Coordinates of C-alpha atoms in Angstrom, one line a residue:
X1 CA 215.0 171.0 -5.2
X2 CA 213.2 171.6 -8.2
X3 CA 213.4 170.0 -12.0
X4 CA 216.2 172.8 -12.7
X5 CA 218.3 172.1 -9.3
X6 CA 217.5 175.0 -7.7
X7 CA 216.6 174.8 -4.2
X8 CA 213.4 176.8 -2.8
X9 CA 213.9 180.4 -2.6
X10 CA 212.5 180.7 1.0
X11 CA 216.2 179.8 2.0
X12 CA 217.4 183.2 0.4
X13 CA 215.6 185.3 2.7
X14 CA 217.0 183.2 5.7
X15 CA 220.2 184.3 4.8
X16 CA 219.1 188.0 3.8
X17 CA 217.5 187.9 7.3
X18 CA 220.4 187.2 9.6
X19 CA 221.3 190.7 9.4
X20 CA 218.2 192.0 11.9
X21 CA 217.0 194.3 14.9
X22 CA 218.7 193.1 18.0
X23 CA 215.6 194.3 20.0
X24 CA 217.3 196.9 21.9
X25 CA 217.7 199.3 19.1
X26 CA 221.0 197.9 17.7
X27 CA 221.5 195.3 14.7
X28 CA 222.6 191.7 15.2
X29 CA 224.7 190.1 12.5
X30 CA 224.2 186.2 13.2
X31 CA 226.7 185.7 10.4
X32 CA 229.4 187.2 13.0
X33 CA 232.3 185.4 13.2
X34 CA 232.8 181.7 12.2
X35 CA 231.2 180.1 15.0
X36 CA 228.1 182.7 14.2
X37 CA 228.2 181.5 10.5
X38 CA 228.8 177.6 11.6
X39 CA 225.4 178.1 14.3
X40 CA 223.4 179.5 11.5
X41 CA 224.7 176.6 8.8
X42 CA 223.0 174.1 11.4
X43 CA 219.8 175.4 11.7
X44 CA 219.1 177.2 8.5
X45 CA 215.8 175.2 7.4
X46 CA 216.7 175.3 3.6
X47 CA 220.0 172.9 3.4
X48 CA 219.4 169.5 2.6
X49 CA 218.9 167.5 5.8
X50 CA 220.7 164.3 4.1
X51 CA 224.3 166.1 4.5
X52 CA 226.0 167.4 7.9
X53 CA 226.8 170.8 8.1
X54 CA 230.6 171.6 6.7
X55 CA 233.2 172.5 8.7
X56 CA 233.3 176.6 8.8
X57 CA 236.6 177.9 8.5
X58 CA 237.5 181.6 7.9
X59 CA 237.4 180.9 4.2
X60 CA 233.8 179.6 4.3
X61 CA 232.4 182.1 6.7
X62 CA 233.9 185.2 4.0
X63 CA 232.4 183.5 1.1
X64 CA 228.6 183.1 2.6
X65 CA 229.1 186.5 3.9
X66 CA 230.1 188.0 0.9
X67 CA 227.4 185.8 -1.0
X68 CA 224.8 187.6 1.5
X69 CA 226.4 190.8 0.4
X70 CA 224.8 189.9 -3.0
X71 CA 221.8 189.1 -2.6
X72 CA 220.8 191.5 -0.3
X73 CA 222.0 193.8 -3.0
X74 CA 220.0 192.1 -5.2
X75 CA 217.0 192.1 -2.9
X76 CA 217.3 195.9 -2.8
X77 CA 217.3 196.1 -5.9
X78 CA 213.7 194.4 -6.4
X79 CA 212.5 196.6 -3.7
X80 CA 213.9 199.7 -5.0
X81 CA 216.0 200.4 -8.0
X82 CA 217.3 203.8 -6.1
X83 CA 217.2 202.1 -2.8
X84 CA 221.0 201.1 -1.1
X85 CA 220.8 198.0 0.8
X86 CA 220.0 200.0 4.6
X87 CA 221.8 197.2 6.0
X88 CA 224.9 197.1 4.4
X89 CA 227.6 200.2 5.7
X90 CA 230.2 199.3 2.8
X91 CA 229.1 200.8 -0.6
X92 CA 227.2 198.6 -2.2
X93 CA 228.1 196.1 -5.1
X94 CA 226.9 197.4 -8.4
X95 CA 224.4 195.1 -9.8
X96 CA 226.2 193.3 -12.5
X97 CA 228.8 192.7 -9.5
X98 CA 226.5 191.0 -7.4
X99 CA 224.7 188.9 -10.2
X100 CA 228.1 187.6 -11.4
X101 CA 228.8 186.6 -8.1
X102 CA 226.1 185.1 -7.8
X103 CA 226.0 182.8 -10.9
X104 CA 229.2 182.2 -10.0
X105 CA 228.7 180.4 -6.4
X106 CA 225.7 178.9 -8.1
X107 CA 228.0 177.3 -10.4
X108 CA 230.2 175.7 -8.0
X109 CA 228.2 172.7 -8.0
X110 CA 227.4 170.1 -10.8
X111 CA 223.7 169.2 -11.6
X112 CA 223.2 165.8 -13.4
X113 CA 220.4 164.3 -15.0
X114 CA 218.8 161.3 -13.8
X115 CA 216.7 159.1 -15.1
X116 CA 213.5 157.3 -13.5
X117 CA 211.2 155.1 -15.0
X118 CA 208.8 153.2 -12.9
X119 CA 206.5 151.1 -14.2
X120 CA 204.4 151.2 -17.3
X121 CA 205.0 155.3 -17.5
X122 CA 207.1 157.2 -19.7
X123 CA 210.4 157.7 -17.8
X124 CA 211.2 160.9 -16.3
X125 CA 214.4 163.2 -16.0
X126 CA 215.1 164.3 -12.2
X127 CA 218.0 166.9 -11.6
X128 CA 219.9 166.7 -8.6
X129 CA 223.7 168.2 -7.3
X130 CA 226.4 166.2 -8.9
X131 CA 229.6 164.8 -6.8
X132 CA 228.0 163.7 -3.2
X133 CA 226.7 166.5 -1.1
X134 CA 225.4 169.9 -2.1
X135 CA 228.2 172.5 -2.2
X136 CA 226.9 174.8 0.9
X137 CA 227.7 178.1 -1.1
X138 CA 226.5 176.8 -4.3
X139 CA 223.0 175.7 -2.5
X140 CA 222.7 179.0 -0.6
X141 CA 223.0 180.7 -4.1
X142 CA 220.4 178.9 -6.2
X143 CA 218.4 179.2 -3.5
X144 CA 218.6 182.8 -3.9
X145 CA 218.1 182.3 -8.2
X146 CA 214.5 180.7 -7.5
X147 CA 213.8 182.8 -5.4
X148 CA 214.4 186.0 -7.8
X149 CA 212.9 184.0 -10.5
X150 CA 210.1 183.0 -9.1
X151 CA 206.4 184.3 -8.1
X152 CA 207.4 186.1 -4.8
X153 CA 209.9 188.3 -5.6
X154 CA 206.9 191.0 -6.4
X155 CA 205.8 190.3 -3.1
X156 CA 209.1 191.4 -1.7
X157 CA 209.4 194.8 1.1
X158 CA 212.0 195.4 3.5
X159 CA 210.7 196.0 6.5
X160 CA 209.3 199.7 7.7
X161 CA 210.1 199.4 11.0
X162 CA 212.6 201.6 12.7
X163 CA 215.8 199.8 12.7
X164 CA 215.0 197.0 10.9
X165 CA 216.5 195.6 7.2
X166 CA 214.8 192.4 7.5
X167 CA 213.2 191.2 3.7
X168 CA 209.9 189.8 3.9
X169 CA 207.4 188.5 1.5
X170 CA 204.4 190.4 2.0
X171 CA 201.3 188.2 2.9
X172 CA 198.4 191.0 2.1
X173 CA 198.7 194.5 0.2
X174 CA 199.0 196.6 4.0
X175 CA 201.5 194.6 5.3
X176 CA 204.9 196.7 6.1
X177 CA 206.4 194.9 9.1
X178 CA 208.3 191.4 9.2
X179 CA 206.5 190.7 12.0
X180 CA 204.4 191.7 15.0
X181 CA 207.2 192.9 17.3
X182 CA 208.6 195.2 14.2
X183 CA 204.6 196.7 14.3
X184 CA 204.6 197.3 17.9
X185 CA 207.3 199.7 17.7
X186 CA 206.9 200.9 14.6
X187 CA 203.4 202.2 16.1
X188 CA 204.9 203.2 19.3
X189 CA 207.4 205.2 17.6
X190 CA 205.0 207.4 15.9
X191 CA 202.7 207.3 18.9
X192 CA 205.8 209.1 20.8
X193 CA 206.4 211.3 17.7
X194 CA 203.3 212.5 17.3
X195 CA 203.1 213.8 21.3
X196 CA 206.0 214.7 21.3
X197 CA 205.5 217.0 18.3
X198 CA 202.3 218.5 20.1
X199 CA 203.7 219.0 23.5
X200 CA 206.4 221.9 21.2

């Protein structure tokens, strides 16, 4: 968590990411159901580790889903200001929509100030989530703020491979894929078009 109370951004694209390729030409959704929502709550690498993962109920699972909704809308929006979320079969949430949903879960949980002062030093102002643990919608949703404030959203593609929605943060100026299995059969996808448009 940063000076501002905003958790690191890679978090956001965790969540953007569990819509994905199932690797047999379908898309998984690991957000599917509550139990798919509580599996991904435990292992999602961005929530604080000092706090055990809430119970999921209905209630919780539509929130982060719909929260997902958002920033992937968002997300699609850095990519391409003309480009729908490919993901996402409902009509997309206009902008302002998503952003004020957003800010919204973001403000579900208080940030107070605290002060340190150690030693001989000046003292210092620490921010950190009011009122015991970090809300888990609230944290998913800063996450997604520092991330769209920050340095890598202009690194930011969805991924070219056939099938896949998956956001990435490109590494080097070539990079289309999220990964090496999405460039294997992105590559053997036009390796079949292109015999099978000279065998016509």
């Amino acid at each position: 968590m940063n000076e501002r109370g905003v958790m690191d951004g890679r978090l956001a694209l965790e969540l953007a990411g569990t819509i994905r390729h199932d690797g047999s030409g379908g898309m998984a959704d690991d957000l599917d159901g509550v139990e798919g929502t509580a599996r991904w709550l435990t292992t999602a690498a961005g929530l604080p580790p000092d706090c055990a993962a809430p119970p999921v109920d209905e209630e919780l699972h539509a929130q982060v889903v719909t929260l997902r909704g958002a920033v992937r809308t968002l997300f699609a929006r850095v990519v391409g200001p003309d480009r729908p979320d490919p993901a996402d079969t409902r009509p997309p949430a206009p902008d302002r929509d998503a952003l004020a949903l957003l800010n919204a879960a973001a403000a579900r949980q208080a940030v107070v100030p605290r002060l340190r002062w150690e030693g001989p030093d000046a003292p210092t102002v620490e921010f950190a989530p009011g009122g015991g643990c970090p809300d888990t919608v609230a944290t998913l949703a800063r996450a997604a703020i520092a991330f769209l404030e920050g340095p890598d959203r202009e690194r930011l593609r969805v991924c070219a491979a056939p099938r896949c929605e998956r956001y990435f943060v490109q590494a080097h100026g070539r990079q289309q894929w999220c990964g090496t299995s999405c460039g294997n059969r992105a590559r053997a996808a036009r390796h079949y078009r292109r015999h099978a448009a000279a065998r016509t």
